Coordinates of C-alpha atoms and ligand atoms in Angstrom, one line a residue:
M158 CA 0.4 95.5 111.0
T159 CA 3.3 97.1 109.1
I160 CA 3.3 101.0 109.2
I161 CA 4.0 102.5 105.9
A162 CA 5.4 105.9 105.5
K163 CA 6.0 107.8 102.2
I164 CA 9.4 109.8 102.7
N165 CA 11.0 112.4 100.8
K166 CA 14.3 110.3 100.2
W167 CA 16.5 113.4 99.6
N168 CA 15.1 115.6 102.3
P169 CA 13.3 113.1 104.9
E170 CA 10.7 114.6 107.2
P171 CA 12.2 114.6 110.8
E172 CA 8.9 113.2 112.4
K173 CA 8.9 110.2 110.2
I174 CA 12.6 109.6 110.9
S175 CA 12.1 109.8 114.6
Q176 CA 9.1 107.3 114.4
A177 CA 11.3 104.8 112.5
A178 CA 14.3 105.4 114.9
G179 CA 12.2 104.9 117.8
I180 CA 11.2 101.4 116.4
I181 CA 14.8 100.4 116.0
K182 CA 15.7 101.6 119.4
K183 CA 13.1 99.4 120.8
G184 CA 14.4 96.5 119.0
G185 CA 12.1 96.3 116.2
L186 CA 12.6 96.2 112.3
V187 CA 12.3 99.0 109.7
A188 CA 12.9 98.7 105.9
F189 CA 14.5 101.7 104.3
P190 CA 15.9 103.0 101.2
T191 CA 19.6 103.0 100.4
E192 CA 21.4 104.0 97.1
T193 CA 22.0 100.4 96.2
V194 CA 18.8 98.4 97.3
Y195 CA 16.1 98.5 100.2
G196 CA 17.6 97.4 103.6
L197 CA 16.0 95.7 106.4
G198 CA 17.1 97.4 109.5
A199 CA 17.6 96.5 113.1
D200 CA 19.8 97.7 116.1
A201 CA 23.1 95.9 115.2
L202 CA 24.2 95.8 118.9
N203 CA 21.0 94.2 120.1
A204 CA 21.2 90.5 119.5
E205 CA 17.6 89.9 120.2
A206 CA 16.5 92.5 117.4
V207 CA 19.1 91.2 114.9
K208 CA 17.6 87.7 115.5
K209 CA 14.3 89.0 114.2
I210 CA 15.9 90.0 111.0
Y211 CA 16.9 86.4 110.3
A212 CA 13.4 85.2 111.0
A213 CA 11.6 87.8 109.0
K214 CA 13.8 87.0 105.8
G215 CA 14.2 83.3 106.5
R216 CA 17.9 83.8 106.2
P217 CA 20.3 81.1 107.3
S218 CA 21.8 82.4 110.7
D219 CA 25.5 81.9 109.5
N220 CA 25.3 84.5 106.8
P221 CA 26.5 87.7 108.5
L222 CA 24.9 91.2 108.2
I223 CA 26.4 94.5 107.1
L224 CA 26.5 97.3 109.9
H225 CA 25.4 100.6 108.4
V226 CA 26.9 103.7 110.1
A227 CA 26.4 107.6 109.5
D228 CA 29.6 109.0 111.1
F229 CA 33.2 108.2 111.0
E230 CA 33.8 108.1 114.8
K231 CA 31.6 105.2 115.5
I232 CA 33.5 102.9 113.3
Y233 CA 36.5 102.8 115.6
E234 CA 34.2 101.3 118.4
L235 CA 33.1 98.6 116.2
V236 CA 36.2 97.3 114.3
E237 CA 40.0 97.6 114.1
V238 CA 40.6 100.1 111.4
N239 CA 43.9 99.8 109.6
E240 CA 45.4 102.1 107.0
T241 CA 43.6 100.5 103.9
A242 CA 40.4 101.2 105.6
E243 CA 41.3 104.9 106.3
I244 CA 42.2 105.4 102.7
L245 CA 39.0 103.9 101.3
M246 CA 36.6 105.3 103.9
K247 CA 38.0 108.8 103.6
K248 CA 38.1 108.7 99.7
F249 CA 34.7 107.0 99.0
W250 CA 32.1 106.9 101.9
P251 CA 29.3 107.3 101.7
A252 CA 29.3 104.8 98.9
P253 CA 28.1 101.4 97.7
L254 CA 31.4 99.9 99.4
T255 CA 31.3 97.6 102.3
L256 CA 34.6 96.8 104.1
V257 CA 35.2 93.6 106.0
M258 CA 37.4 94.3 109.1
K259 CA 38.4 92.7 112.3
A260 CA 35.4 93.1 114.7
K261 CA 35.6 94.2 118.4
N262 CA 33.7 92.5 121.1
I263 CA 31.0 95.1 121.1
I264 CA 29.4 93.4 117.8
P265 CA 27.1 90.6 119.0
S266 CA 28.1 87.2 117.4
V267 CA 24.7 86.7 115.8
T268 CA 25.3 90.1 113.8
R269 CA 28.5 88.8 112.3
G270 CA 27.2 85.3 111.8
G271 CA 29.7 84.0 114.3
L272 CA 32.6 85.3 112.4
D273 CA 35.6 87.3 113.9
T274 CA 35.2 90.0 111.4
A275 CA 32.4 92.3 110.5
A276 CA 31.3 94.3 107.3
I277 CA 30.7 98.0 107.6
R278 CA 29.1 100.5 105.2
M279 CA 28.0 104.1 105.1
P280 CA 25.3 104.3 102.7
D281 CA 25.0 107.3 100.3
N282 CA 21.4 108.0 100.8
P283 CA 19.9 111.1 103.0
T284 CA 17.1 109.0 104.5
A285 CA 19.3 106.0 105.6
L286 CA 21.9 108.4 107.1
A287 CA 19.3 110.2 109.1
L288 CA 17.7 107.0 110.2
I289 CA 21.1 105.7 111.4
E290 CA 21.9 109.0 113.0
A291 CA 18.5 109.3 114.8
A292 CA 18.7 105.6 116.0
G293 CA 22.0 106.4 117.7
T294 CA 23.4 102.9 116.9
P295 CA 24.9 101.2 113.9
V296 CA 21.9 99.5 111.9
A297 CA 22.4 95.9 110.7
A298 CA 20.6 95.5 107.4
P299 CA 20.5 92.9 104.8
S300 CA 18.5 93.5 101.6
A301 CA 14.8 93.8 102.6
N302 CA 13.7 90.7 100.5
L303 CA 12.8 87.1 101.6
S304 CA 16.0 85.1 101.5
G305 CA 16.9 83.8 97.9
R306 CA 14.5 86.3 96.0
P307 CA 15.6 89.4 93.9
S308 CA 16.7 92.4 96.1
P309 CA 14.0 95.0 96.4
T310 CA 14.8 98.3 94.4
D311 CA 11.4 100.0 95.1
F312 CA 8.7 100.2 97.7
E313 CA 6.5 97.6 96.1
S314 CA 9.0 95.0 96.2
V315 CA 9.7 95.6 99.8
F316 CA 6.1 95.5 100.6
N317 CA 5.3 92.3 98.6
D318 CA 8.1 90.3 100.6
M319 CA 7.8 92.2 104.1
N320 CA 4.3 93.2 104.8
G321 CA 3.2 91.8 108.1
R322 CA 6.5 90.7 109.0
I323 CA 8.1 94.0 110.1
E324 CA 7.1 97.1 112.1
M325 CA 7.6 99.7 109.4
I326 CA 8.5 100.4 105.7
L327 CA 9.9 103.9 104.7
D328 CA 8.8 104.4 101.1
G329 CA 11.5 106.4 99.2
G330 CA 10.6 105.4 95.8
E331 CA 13.3 103.9 93.4
V332 CA 16.8 103.3 94.2
E333 CA 19.7 104.7 92.1
V334 CA 22.2 101.7 91.8
G335 CA 20.0 98.7 91.7
I336 CA 22.5 96.0 92.8
E337 CA 24.1 95.7 96.2
S338 CA 27.4 97.2 97.5
T339 CA 30.8 95.8 96.6
V340 CA 32.1 93.9 99.4
I341 CA 35.9 93.7 100.0
D342 CA 37.9 92.0 102.8
I343 CA 40.6 94.3 104.0
T344 CA 41.7 92.4 107.2
N345 CA 45.1 91.6 105.3
P346 CA 46.1 94.8 103.7
K347 CA 48.6 92.9 101.5
K348 CA 45.9 90.5 100.1
I349 CA 42.6 92.3 99.6
L350 CA 39.8 90.1 98.7
M351 CA 37.0 90.8 96.5
L352 CA 34.0 88.9 98.2
R353 CA 31.1 90.4 96.1
P354 CA 31.4 92.7 93.0
G355 CA 28.7 95.3 93.2
G356 CA 27.9 99.1 93.1
M357 CA 31.5 100.4 93.5
P358 CA 33.5 99.3 90.5
R359 CA 36.8 97.1 90.8
E360 CA 38.6 99.3 88.7
I361 CA 38.4 102.3 90.8
L362 CA 39.4 100.5 94.0
E363 CA 42.6 98.9 92.2
E364 CA 43.5 102.2 91.0
T365 CA 43.2 103.8 94.4
L366 CA 45.0 101.0 96.1
K367 CA 47.5 100.4 93.4
M368 CA 47.0 96.7 93.7
K369 CA 44.8 93.9 92.3
L370 CA 41.8 92.7 94.3
E371 CA 42.2 88.9 94.7
V372 CA 40.1 85.9 94.5
P373 CA 39.0 84.5 97.8
D374 CA 40.7 80.9 98.2
S375 CA 38.8 78.1 99.8
Q376 CA 39.9 79.1 103.3
S377 CA 38.5 82.6 102.9
K378 CA 35.4 81.5 101.1
K379 CA 34.4 80.0 104.5
R380 CA 34.6 83.5 105.6
S381 CA 32.3 84.7 103.1
P382 CA 29.2 82.7 103.8
G383 CA 26.8 84.7 101.6
T384 CA 28.2 83.3 98.2
R385 CA 27.2 79.9 99.3
Y386 CA 23.4 80.3 98.9
R387 CA 21.1 80.8 95.8
H388 CA 20.3 84.4 95.3
Y389 CA 18.3 86.9 93.4
A390 CA 15.9 84.4 91.8
P391 CA 12.2 85.1 90.7
N392 CA 9.8 82.4 90.9
I393 CA 10.2 81.8 87.1
P394 CA 13.4 80.4 85.3
V395 CA 16.0 82.7 84.3
I396 CA 17.8 81.9 81.0
I397 CA 21.1 83.5 79.9
W398 CA 21.4 84.8 76.3
R399 CA 24.6 86.3 74.8
C400 CA 24.4 88.6 72.0
G401 CA 25.2 87.0 68.7
E402 CA 24.0 83.5 69.8
K403 CA 20.8 81.9 68.7
F404 CA 18.0 83.4 70.7
P405 CA 16.3 80.7 72.9
D406 CA 12.8 79.6 71.6
F407 CA 10.3 79.4 74.5
D408 CA 6.5 80.0 74.4
N409 CA 5.5 83.1 76.6
A410 CA 8.8 84.2 77.6
A411 CA 9.9 87.7 78.5
Y412 CA 13.3 89.4 77.6
V413 CA 15.5 91.9 79.5
G414 CA 18.8 93.3 78.2
I415 CA 20.5 95.9 76.2
H416 CA 20.6 94.5 72.7
A417 CA 17.4 93.7 71.0
P418 CA 17.3 90.1 69.9
E419 CA 16.9 89.3 66.1
I420 CA 13.9 87.4 66.5
K421 CA 10.6 89.0 67.5
I422 CA 9.7 88.8 71.1
K423 CA 6.5 90.5 72.3
N424 CA 7.5 91.2 76.1
F425 CA 10.7 92.9 76.8
I426 CA 12.4 95.5 78.8
L427 CA 15.4 97.1 76.9
F428 CA 17.8 99.5 78.9
D429 CA 20.1 102.2 76.8
D430 CA 23.1 101.4 79.0
I431 CA 24.5 99.2 81.6
K432 CA 23.9 101.2 84.7
N433 CA 20.1 101.4 83.7
F434 CA 20.3 97.7 83.2
A435 CA 21.7 97.1 86.8
R436 CA 19.3 99.7 88.1
G437 CA 16.3 97.8 86.6
L438 CA 17.2 94.2 86.5
F439 CA 15.6 93.1 89.7
A440 CA 12.5 94.9 89.3
A441 CA 12.1 93.4 85.8
F442 CA 12.5 89.8 87.2
R443 CA 9.7 90.7 89.7
K444 CA 7.4 92.1 87.1
F445 CA 7.7 89.3 84.7
E446 CA 7.3 86.9 87.6
R447 CA 4.0 88.8 88.6
E448 CA 2.7 88.7 85.1
K449 CA 3.1 84.9 84.9
F450 CA 5.5 84.8 81.9
S451 CA 7.0 81.0 81.5
C452 CA 10.5 82.3 81.9
V453 CA 12.8 85.4 81.6
I454 CA 15.7 85.4 79.0
V455 CA 18.4 87.8 80.3
E456 CA 21.2 89.3 78.2
Y457 CA 24.6 88.5 79.6
P458 CA 26.6 91.8 79.4
Q459 CA 29.9 90.3 78.3
D460 CA 32.5 93.0 77.9
S461 CA 31.2 95.9 80.1
F462 CA 33.4 97.3 82.8
G463 CA 32.3 99.3 86.1
I464 CA 29.1 98.0 87.3
G465 CA 29.1 95.3 84.6
E466 CA 31.1 92.9 86.9
G467 CA 28.5 93.2 89.6
L468 CA 25.6 92.8 87.1
R469 CA 27.1 89.6 85.5
D470 CA 27.5 88.2 89.0
R471 CA 23.7 88.8 89.9
I472 CA 22.7 87.5 86.5
L473 CA 24.7 84.3 86.8
R474 CA 23.4 83.6 90.5
S475 CA 19.8 84.3 89.6
A476 CA 20.2 81.7 86.8
G477 CA 21.8 79.2 89.2
A478 CA 24.7 79.3 86.9
E479 CA 27.5 80.9 88.7
N480 CA 31.0 79.6 88.7
K481 CA 32.0 81.2 92.0
N482 CA 35.2 82.8 90.9
M483 CA 34.7 83.4 87.3
Y484 CA 34.3 87.1 87.5
N485 CA 37.8 87.4 89.2
K486 CA 39.4 85.4 86.3
G487 CA 38.0 87.8 83.6
E488 CA 36.7 84.6 81.6
K489 CA 33.6 85.0 79.6
F490 CA 30.7 82.9 80.5
Ligands
LIG710 O1 24.1 97.3 99.3 C1 24.1 96.5 100.2 O2 25.3 96.0 100.6 C2 22.8 96.2 100.9 C3 22.2 97.5 101.4 C4 20.9 97.2 102.3 O3 23.2 98.0 102.2 N1 22.8 95.1 101.9 C5 23.2 93.8 101.5 O4 23.2 93.0 102.6 O5 23.3 93.4 100.4 P1 23.0 91.4 102.3 O6 23.0 90.9 103.9 O7 22.1 91.0 101.4 O8 24.5 91.0 102.0 C6 25.6 91.3 102.9 C7 26.9 90.4 102.2 C8 26.6 88.9 102.3 O9 27.1 88.3 101.2 C9 27.4 88.7 103.6 O10 27.8 87.1 103.4 C10 28.5 89.5 103.4 O11 27.9 90.7 102.9 N2 29.2 89.8 104.8 C11 28.7 90.3 105.7 N3 29.5 90.3 106.9 C12 30.6 89.6 106.5 C13 31.9 89.2 107.1 N4 32.2 89.5 108.4 N5 32.8 88.6 106.3 C14 32.5 88.2 105.1 N6 31.4 88.6 104.3 C15 30.5 89.3 105.1
LIG711 MG1 20.6 90.1 100.0

């Protein structure tokens, strides 16, 4: 039985936090809201607990997890913190920004997928921070979906994928960002790598660091295993449409995007800006899948900056159409 607890995301009830933290301390799994997507949490320093995350998600065991922290001191016990890390942590955290750094031995190999680095993030959500704090340990948490499925951005999506597989779900309603954190590798401060575009815009990071973020080469791609797998896909095909092009003609299709297509389509979700598009994309996929449409046609947001880069990445991957480094070259798909 999975315990379900509705929680006030901005001001979480202490008794619910302490129940959830108790489960994590004992090596169990708790799904909880963050500002990006829901996470599936376990004690990051307990190898047996972390193995349960991989099992509950059906996730390949060489795909490492992000360690979520609630205070700055803990980080120094986990990884080697260089000057770049200091600058970014102080300026941005808590934020949808994950930093890959050289790991210390305290982090079990299973948490880092066998790598010598580890990914760390401080989430910008009071419930997530309270849970981590009360658990008294870094919390390893991938997105709380079955492997390959769209990430969960509301309680119902977590429940559909995880009910019966984990001890507890904290229901904090809808998330704010809707796609996952930006992941950058800062182990070499002279060559910082964009491993996954996401909630923290590239432009802001480049301005702060006064340098361009680079494309992972084939060597560093091996160090970024998450990019190898198909992701974010609903059980119906995802078809990409670019505004200005001929609209695909399918029976019983649904549409999601910013611009209304010229031809009439009955079933659609239109967002008024790119932020709301990112926030609502995965829930739209899940809704259209549940309602048994033949496919979902999704607009490719060609010229948007900020979160647009992460959104394009998720759309390409959900359609199985990604060219791994396209977003780094600024090419249009
Ligand atoms: O917003 C987020 O980041 C969410 C919430 C729950 O915090 N979490 C999330 O976790 O998206 P997950 O496991 O779905 O994605 C983590 C990504 C994967 O692509 C993984 O390969 C990469 O981070 N990653 C983790 N540790 C790494 C490491 N040591 N080196 C390179 N990539 C790493
Ligand atoms: Mg994920």
